[in-house]
PDB file of C-alpha atoms in Angstrom:
ATOM      1  CA  ASP I   1       2.977  -8.123  13.536  1.00  0.00           C
ATOM      2  CA  ILE I   2       5.874  -5.814  12.699  1.00  0.00           C
ATOM      3  CA  GLN I   3       5.237  -2.214  13.695  1.00  0.00           C
ATOM      4  CA  MET I   4       6.529   0.570  11.471  1.00  0.00           C
ATOM      5  CA  THR I   5       7.077   4.005  12.993  1.00  0.00           C
ATOM      6  CA  GLN I   6       7.731   7.062  10.848  1.00  0.00           C
ATOM      7  CA  SER I   7       9.024  10.405  11.969  1.00  0.00           C
ATOM      8  CA  PRO I   8       8.137  13.126  11.788  1.00  0.00           C
ATOM      9  CA  SER I   9       4.388  12.784  11.275  1.00  0.00           C
ATOM     10  CA  SER I  10       4.371  16.121   9.489  1.00  0.00           C
ATOM     11  CA  LEU I  11       7.005  18.408   8.117  1.00  0.00           C
ATOM     12  CA  SER I  12       6.985  21.937   6.716  1.00  0.00           C
ATOM     13  CA  ALA I  13       9.664  22.776   4.206  1.00  0.00           C
ATOM     14  CA  SER I  14      10.423  25.090   1.326  1.00  0.00           C
ATOM     15  CA  VAL I  15      11.180  24.462  -2.320  1.00  0.00           C
ATOM     16  CA  GLY I  16      14.864  23.653  -2.617  1.00  0.00           C
ATOM     17  CA  ASP I  17      15.195  22.273   0.918  1.00  0.00           C
ATOM     18  CA  ARG I  18      16.737  18.916   1.695  1.00  0.00           C
ATOM     19  CA  VAL I  19      14.424  16.767   3.804  1.00  0.00           C
ATOM     20  CA  THR I  20      14.788  13.424   5.491  1.00  0.00           C
ATOM     21  CA  ILE I  21      12.027  11.117   6.701  1.00  0.00           C
ATOM     22  CA  THR I  22      12.845   8.198   8.938  1.00  0.00           C
ATOM     23  CA  CYS I  23      11.151   4.847   9.388  1.00  0.00           C
ATOM     24  CA  ARG I  24      11.867   2.369  12.149  1.00  0.00           C
ATOM     25  CA  ALA I  25      10.760  -1.258  12.255  1.00  0.00           C
ATOM     26  CA  SER I  26       9.970  -3.075  15.492  1.00  0.00           C
ATOM     27  CA  GLN I  27      12.291  -5.913  14.432  1.00  0.00           C
ATOM     28  CA  SER I  28      14.825  -6.482  11.702  1.00  0.00           C
ATOM     29  CA  ILE I  29      13.327  -6.498   8.229  1.00  0.00           C
ATOM     30  CA  LYS I  30      16.679  -6.776   6.431  1.00  0.00           C
ATOM     31  CA  ASN I  31      16.258  -4.443   3.436  1.00  0.00           C
ATOM     32  CA  TYR I  32      12.601  -5.207   2.743  1.00  0.00           C
ATOM     33  CA  LEU I  33      11.495  -1.604   3.029  1.00  0.00           C
ATOM     34  CA  ASN I  34       9.439   0.329   0.518  1.00  0.00           C
ATOM     35  CA  TRP I  35       8.566   4.021   0.226  1.00  0.00           C
ATOM     36  CA  TYR I  36       5.393   5.375  -1.340  1.00  0.00           C
ATOM     37  CA  GLN I  37       4.208   8.853  -2.224  1.00  0.00           C
ATOM     38  CA  GLN I  38       0.526   9.714  -2.074  1.00  0.00           C
ATOM     39  CA  LYS I  39      -1.141  12.917  -3.231  1.00  0.00           C
ATOM     40  CA  PRO I  40      -4.673  13.883  -2.152  1.00  0.00           C
ATOM     41  CA  GLY I  41      -7.362  11.835  -3.841  1.00  0.00           C
ATOM     42  CA  LYS I  42      -4.840   9.631  -5.619  1.00  0.00           C
ATOM     43  CA  ALA I  43      -3.533   6.125  -5.182  1.00  0.00           C
ATOM     44  CA  PRO I  44      -0.104   5.669  -3.620  1.00  0.00           C
ATOM     45  CA  LYS I  45       2.865   5.506  -5.952  1.00  0.00           C
ATOM     46  CA  LEU I  46       5.861   3.277  -5.306  1.00  0.00           C
ATOM     47  CA  LEU I  47       9.035   5.358  -5.180  1.00  0.00           C
ATOM     48  CA  ILE I  48      11.672   3.086  -3.711  1.00  0.00           C
ATOM     49  CA  SER I  49      11.757  -0.636  -2.976  1.00  0.00           C
ATOM     50  CA  ALA I  50      14.280  -2.832  -1.177  1.00  0.00           C
ATOM     51  CA  ALA I  51      15.330   0.215   0.860  1.00  0.00           C
ATOM     52  CA  SER I  52      17.269   1.926  -1.927  1.00  0.00           C
ATOM     53  CA  SER I  53      16.126   0.766  -5.380  1.00  0.00           C
ATOM     54  CA  PHE I  54      14.436   3.401  -7.520  1.00  0.00           C
ATOM     55  CA  GLN I  55      11.353   2.725  -9.516  1.00  0.00           C
ATOM     56  CA  SER I  56      11.420   3.697 -13.154  1.00  0.00           C
ATOM     57  CA  GLY I  57      10.707   7.384 -13.639  1.00  0.00           C
ATOM     58  CA  VAL I  58      11.379   8.454 -10.057  1.00  0.00           C
ATOM     59  CA  PRO I  59      13.561  11.579  -9.998  1.00  0.00           C
ATOM     60  CA  SER I  60      17.098  11.149  -8.750  1.00  0.00           C
ATOM     61  CA  ARG I  61      16.538  13.702  -5.983  1.00  0.00           C
ATOM     62  CA  PHE I  62      14.823  10.872  -4.084  1.00  0.00           C
ATOM     63  CA  SER I  63      17.061   8.401  -2.299  1.00  0.00           C
ATOM     64  CA  GLY I  64      16.602   5.689   0.285  1.00  0.00           C
ATOM     65  CA  SER I  65      18.953   4.017   2.678  1.00  0.00           C
ATOM     66  CA  GLY I  66      19.092   1.727   5.673  1.00  0.00           C
ATOM     67  CA  SER I  67      18.842  -1.884   6.669  1.00  0.00           C
ATOM     68  CA  GLY I  68      17.754  -3.895   9.650  1.00  0.00           C
ATOM     69  CA  THR I  69      15.437  -1.624  11.625  1.00  0.00           C
ATOM     70  CA  ASP I  70      16.312   1.942  10.619  1.00  0.00           C
ATOM     71  CA  PHE I  71      15.641   3.510   7.242  1.00  0.00           C
ATOM     72  CA  THR I  72      15.567   6.958   5.674  1.00  0.00           C
ATOM     73  CA  LEU I  73      14.014   8.623   2.664  1.00  0.00           C
ATOM     74  CA  THR I  74      15.814  11.760   1.532  1.00  0.00           C
ATOM     75  CA  ILE I  75      14.692  14.348  -0.970  1.00  0.00           C
ATOM     76  CA  SER I  76      17.765  16.345  -1.908  1.00  0.00           C
ATOM     77  CA  SER I  77      16.066  19.472  -3.267  1.00  0.00           C
ATOM     78  CA  LEU I  78      12.331  19.763  -2.803  1.00  0.00           C
ATOM     79  CA  GLN I  79      10.248  20.534  -5.852  1.00  0.00           C
ATOM     80  CA  PRO I  80       6.651  21.800  -5.787  1.00  0.00           C
ATOM     81  CA  GLU I  81       5.340  18.416  -6.947  1.00  0.00           C
ATOM     82  CA  ASP I  82       6.973  16.660  -3.967  1.00  0.00           C
ATOM     83  CA  PHE I  83       4.544  18.031  -1.416  1.00  0.00           C
ATOM     84  CA  ALA I  84       2.559  14.939  -0.513  1.00  0.00           C
ATOM     85  CA  THR I  85       2.272  12.239   2.130  1.00  0.00           C
ATOM     86  CA  TYR I  86       4.974   9.581   2.287  1.00  0.00           C
ATOM     87  CA  TYR I  87       4.570   6.072   3.682  1.00  0.00           C
ATOM     88  CA  CYS I  88       7.060   3.353   4.438  1.00  0.00           C
ATOM     89  CA  GLN I  89       6.051  -0.312   4.257  1.00  0.00           C
ATOM     90  CA  GLN I  90       7.851  -3.451   5.305  1.00  0.00           C
ATOM     91  CA  GLY I  91       7.870  -6.327   2.819  1.00  0.00           C
ATOM     92  CA  TYR I  92       9.615  -8.799   5.110  1.00  0.00           C
ATOM     93  CA  THR I  93       6.613 -10.755   6.351  1.00  0.00           C
ATOM     94  CA  THR I  94       2.848 -10.571   6.143  1.00  0.00           C
ATOM     95  CA  PRO I  95       0.986  -8.517   7.093  1.00  0.00           C
ATOM     96  CA  PHE I  96       3.043  -6.042   5.087  1.00  0.00           C
ATOM     97  CA  THR I  97       2.497  -3.179   7.507  1.00  0.00           C
ATOM     98  CA  PHE I  98       2.779   0.513   6.694  1.00  0.00           C
ATOM     99  CA  GLY I  99       4.069   3.397   8.729  1.00  0.00           C
ATOM    100  CA  GLN I 100       1.552   6.018   9.783  1.00  0.00           C
ATOM    101  CA  GLY I 101       2.691   8.458   7.112  1.00  0.00           C
ATOM    102  CA  THR I 102       4.600  11.739   6.940  1.00  0.00           C
ATOM    103  CA  LYS I 103       2.778  14.720   5.505  1.00  0.00           C
ATOM    104  CA  LEU I 104       5.161  17.073   3.744  1.00  0.00           C
ATOM    105  CA  GLU I 105       3.750  20.577   3.531  1.00  0.00           C
ATOM    106  CA  ILE I 106       4.884  23.817   2.006  1.00  0.00           C
ATOM    107  CA  LYS I 107       6.329  26.323   4.468  1.00  0.00           C
TER     108      LYS I 107
ATOM    109  CA  GLU W   1       0.250  -0.365 -19.769  1.00  0.00           C
ATOM    110  CA  VAL W   2      -0.642  -1.920 -16.432  1.00  0.00           C
ATOM    111  CA  GLN W   3      -4.186  -1.110 -15.356  1.00  0.00           C
ATOM    112  CA  LEU W   4      -6.103  -2.126 -12.256  1.00  0.00           C
ATOM    113  CA  VAL W   5      -9.753  -1.140 -12.013  1.00  0.00           C
ATOM    114  CA  GLU W   6     -11.701  -1.730  -8.816  1.00  0.00           C
ATOM    115  CA  SER W   7     -15.468  -1.930  -8.578  1.00  0.00           C
ATOM    116  CA  GLY W   8     -18.166  -3.019  -6.174  1.00  0.00           C
ATOM    117  CA  GLY W   9     -17.889  -0.379  -3.485  1.00  0.00           C
ATOM    118  CA  GLY W  10     -20.880   1.362  -1.999  1.00  0.00           C
ATOM    119  CA  LEU W  11     -22.984   1.884   1.088  1.00  0.00           C
ATOM    120  CA  VAL W  12     -23.726  -1.145   3.248  1.00  0.00           C
ATOM    121  CA  GLN W  13     -25.261  -1.538   6.682  1.00  0.00           C
ATOM    122  CA  PRO W  14     -23.255  -2.812   9.643  1.00  0.00           C
ATOM    123  CA  GLY W  15     -23.224  -6.599   9.626  1.00  0.00           C
ATOM    124  CA  GLY W  16     -23.723  -6.686   5.880  1.00  0.00           C
ATOM    125  CA  SER W  17     -21.593  -8.047   3.061  1.00  0.00           C
ATOM    126  CA  LEU W  18     -19.988  -6.678  -0.048  1.00  0.00           C
ATOM    127  CA  ARG W  19     -17.797  -8.109  -2.785  1.00  0.00           C
ATOM    128  CA  LEU W  20     -15.124  -6.007  -4.402  1.00  0.00           C
ATOM    129  CA  SER W  21     -13.642  -6.810  -7.792  1.00  0.00           C
ATOM    130  CA  CYS W  22     -10.446  -5.729  -9.466  1.00  0.00           C
ATOM    131  CA  ALA W  23      -9.942  -6.183 -13.189  1.00  0.00           C
ATOM    132  CA  ALA W  24      -6.332  -6.294 -14.324  1.00  0.00           C
ATOM    133  CA  SER W  25      -4.823  -5.689 -17.737  1.00  0.00           C
ATOM    134  CA  GLY W  26      -1.510  -4.914 -19.364  1.00  0.00           C
ATOM    135  CA  PHE W  27       0.492  -7.690 -17.711  1.00  0.00           C
ATOM    136  CA  THR W  28       0.477 -11.459 -17.234  1.00  0.00           C
ATOM    137  CA  PHE W  29      -1.935 -11.556 -14.317  1.00  0.00           C
ATOM    138  CA  SER W  30      -1.325 -15.192 -13.423  1.00  0.00           C
ATOM    139  CA  SER W  31       2.361 -14.452 -12.752  1.00  0.00           C
ATOM    140  CA  PHE W  32       1.854 -12.041  -9.866  1.00  0.00           C
ATOM    141  CA  TRP W  33       0.693 -12.025  -6.271  1.00  0.00           C
ATOM    142  CA  MET W  34      -2.119  -9.503  -5.790  1.00  0.00           C
ATOM    143  CA  SER W  35      -3.033  -7.407  -2.764  1.00  0.00           C
ATOM    144  CA  TRP W  36      -5.811  -5.333  -1.272  1.00  0.00           C
ATOM    145  CA  VAL W  37      -4.896  -2.244   0.757  1.00  0.00           C
ATOM    146  CA  ARG W  38      -7.364   0.131   2.361  1.00  0.00           C
ATOM    147  CA  GLN W  39      -7.390   3.689   3.624  1.00  0.00           C
ATOM    148  CA  ALA W  40      -9.983   5.028   6.040  1.00  0.00           C
ATOM    149  CA  PRO W  41     -11.030   8.650   5.454  1.00  0.00           C
ATOM    150  CA  GLY W  42      -8.213  10.963   6.481  1.00  0.00           C
ATOM    151  CA  LYS W  43      -6.099   8.062   7.743  1.00  0.00           C
ATOM    152  CA  GLY W  44      -3.085   6.071   6.633  1.00  0.00           C
ATOM    153  CA  LEU W  45      -2.706   2.929   4.573  1.00  0.00           C
ATOM    154  CA  GLU W  46      -3.618  -0.483   5.960  1.00  0.00           C
ATOM    155  CA  TRP W  47      -2.593  -3.718   4.287  1.00  0.00           C
ATOM    156  CA  VAL W  48      -5.631  -6.017   4.065  1.00  0.00           C
ATOM    157  CA  ALA W  49      -4.778  -9.236   2.250  1.00  0.00           C
ATOM    158  CA  ASP W  50      -2.823 -10.861  -0.540  1.00  0.00           C
ATOM    159  CA  ILE W  51      -3.034 -13.978  -2.677  1.00  0.00           C
ATOM    160  CA  LYS W  52      -0.484 -16.081  -4.509  1.00  0.00           C
ATOM    161  CA  GLN W  53      -0.441 -16.514  -8.249  1.00  0.00           C
ATOM    162  CA  ASP W  54      -2.402 -19.789  -8.201  1.00  0.00           C
ATOM    163  CA  GLY W  55      -4.533 -18.916  -5.195  1.00  0.00           C
ATOM    164  CA  SER W  56      -2.892 -21.577  -3.028  1.00  0.00           C
ATOM    165  CA  GLU W  57      -1.692 -19.110  -0.382  1.00  0.00           C
ATOM    166  CA  ARG W  58      -3.647 -16.233   1.112  1.00  0.00           C
ATOM    167  CA  TYR W  59      -2.733 -13.941   3.969  1.00  0.00           C
ATOM    168  CA  TYR W  60      -4.808 -11.437   5.909  1.00  0.00           C
ATOM    169  CA  GLY W  61      -4.387  -8.519   8.250  1.00  0.00           C
ATOM    170  CA  ASP W  62      -5.499  -9.131  11.818  1.00  0.00           C
ATOM    171  CA  SER W  63      -8.406  -6.699  11.625  1.00  0.00           C
ATOM    172  CA  VAL W  64     -10.106  -8.589   8.781  1.00  0.00           C
ATOM    173  CA  LYS W  65      -9.080 -12.183   9.441  1.00  0.00           C
ATOM    174  CA  GLY W  66     -12.110 -14.451   9.555  1.00  0.00           C
ATOM    175  CA  ARG W  67     -14.395 -11.853   7.967  1.00  0.00           C
ATOM    176  CA  PHE W  68     -12.783 -11.108   4.589  1.00  0.00           C
ATOM    177  CA  THR W  69     -11.797 -13.566   1.868  1.00  0.00           C
ATOM    178  CA  ILE W  70      -9.493 -12.808  -1.029  1.00  0.00           C
ATOM    179  CA  SER W  71      -9.783 -14.854  -4.207  1.00  0.00           C
ATOM    180  CA  ARG W  72      -8.810 -14.661  -7.855  1.00  0.00           C
ATOM    181  CA  ASP W  73      -9.831 -15.903 -11.268  1.00  0.00           C
ATOM    182  CA  ASN W  74      -6.835 -16.020 -13.571  1.00  0.00           C
ATOM    183  CA  ALA W  75      -9.040 -16.767 -16.571  1.00  0.00           C
ATOM    184  CA  LYS W  76     -10.787 -13.440 -15.999  1.00  0.00           C
ATOM    185  CA  ASN W  77      -7.665 -11.540 -14.881  1.00  0.00           C
ATOM    186  CA  SER W  78      -9.487 -10.548 -11.741  1.00  0.00           C
ATOM    187  CA  VAL W  79      -9.010 -10.522  -7.995  1.00  0.00           C
ATOM    188  CA  TYR W  80     -11.826 -10.245  -5.485  1.00  0.00           C
ATOM    189  CA  LEU W  81     -12.404  -9.328  -1.863  1.00  0.00           C
ATOM    190  CA  GLN W  82     -15.450 -10.807  -0.189  1.00  0.00           C
ATOM    191  CA  MET W  83     -16.222  -8.748   2.909  1.00  0.00           C
ATOM    192  CA  ASN W  84     -18.624 -10.141   5.495  1.00  0.00           C
ATOM    193  CA  THR W  85     -19.817  -8.947   8.894  1.00  0.00           C
ATOM    194  CA  LEU W  86     -18.860  -5.404   7.979  1.00  0.00           C
ATOM    195  CA  ARG W  87     -18.250  -2.840  10.701  1.00  0.00           C
ATOM    196  CA  ALA W  88     -18.160   0.941  10.714  1.00  0.00           C
ATOM    197  CA  GLU W  89     -14.380   0.772  11.019  1.00  0.00           C
ATOM    198  CA  ASP W  90     -14.199  -1.020   7.658  1.00  0.00           C
ATOM    199  CA  THR W  91     -15.246   2.232   5.978  1.00  0.00           C
ATOM    200  CA  ALA W  92     -12.395   3.069   3.629  1.00  0.00           C
ATOM    201  CA  VAL W  93     -11.175   3.371   0.093  1.00  0.00           C
ATOM    202  CA  TYR W  94     -10.078  -0.104  -0.971  1.00  0.00           C
ATOM    203  CA  TYR W  95      -7.184  -0.332  -3.395  1.00  0.00           C
ATOM    204  CA  CYS W  96      -6.215  -3.316  -5.474  1.00  0.00           C
ATOM    205  CA  ALA W  97      -2.460  -3.508  -6.059  1.00  0.00           C
ATOM    206  CA  ARG W  98      -0.051  -5.745  -7.883  1.00  0.00           C
ATOM    207  CA  GLU W  99       2.785  -7.198  -5.857  1.00  0.00           C
ATOM    208  CA  GLY W 100       6.222  -6.897  -7.330  1.00  0.00           C
ATOM    209  CA  THR W 101       9.137  -8.088  -5.264  1.00  0.00           C
ATOM    210  CA  ARG W 102       7.621  -7.676  -1.782  1.00  0.00           C
ATOM    211  CA  ASP W 103       6.211  -4.291  -2.761  1.00  0.00           C
ATOM    212  CA  ASN W 104       3.091  -2.925  -4.446  1.00  0.00           C
ATOM    213  CA  ASP W 105       4.297  -1.581  -7.756  1.00  0.00           C
ATOM    214  CA  TYR W 106       0.962  -0.778  -9.403  1.00  0.00           C
ATOM    215  CA  TRP W 107      -2.279   0.387  -7.802  1.00  0.00           C
ATOM    216  CA  GLY W 108      -5.840   0.891  -8.929  1.00  0.00           C
ATOM    217  CA  GLN W 109      -7.752   4.101  -8.343  1.00  0.00           C
ATOM    218  CA  GLY W 110      -9.660   2.652  -5.406  1.00  0.00           C
ATOM    219  CA  THR W 111     -13.303   2.016  -4.571  1.00  0.00           C
ATOM    220  CA  LEU W 112     -15.067   3.517  -1.563  1.00  0.00           C
ATOM    221  CA  VAL W 113     -16.846   1.287   0.930  1.00  0.00           C
ATOM    222  CA  THR W 114     -19.056   3.004   3.482  1.00  0.00           C
ATOM    223  CA  VAL W 115     -20.487   0.995   6.367  1.00  0.00           C
ATOM    224  CA  SER W 116     -23.302   2.905   7.979  1.00  0.00           C
ATOM    225  CA  SER W 117     -26.916   2.549   8.982  1.00  0.00           C
TER     226      SER W 117
END
């Protein structure tokens, strides 16, 4: 199975900060990398698919990049509603494994 | 509007069985792969299984292979997860999700399965 490793596991930041979360795959997954946002007690929400493609309604402050094994999710200017847990997921081959998550907290 | 509504969760003893259901609406169900993803309390997401549009292909995560079976009924716009030989470590919220292009673009609200004596 492909292992997905996110860093950091947790992150404290302030409103207005620029933050970057990284995700590394144990082998090349081309650009089959998705990012999800999950808030407490809620289902995950797809933010970005195919490494850099926005879902409808996702604010432009979110961006994704990368290919092969290394990927990043960047939030250009944190808003209060962005404090949540973020997961990457590879869509290259089943099982479509997730990273362990990055919890973004308010500083 | 796409809607996915899970049901069937509850408390079950170790070694027992449970069948989860997911009712879909708001899209052409028979045109999409469907997935189950779970989340143990306080933990991350774990991909469980998926099934092709016509049910001819099914894939499972290693931790459930041989114990869980995913199925679907396109006439009822529903996908199911039959869970047998349940263990304490299967305790989780189980989400039904639609597969877009190698992603999960819509999710249900989840149903809690608790395996405990």
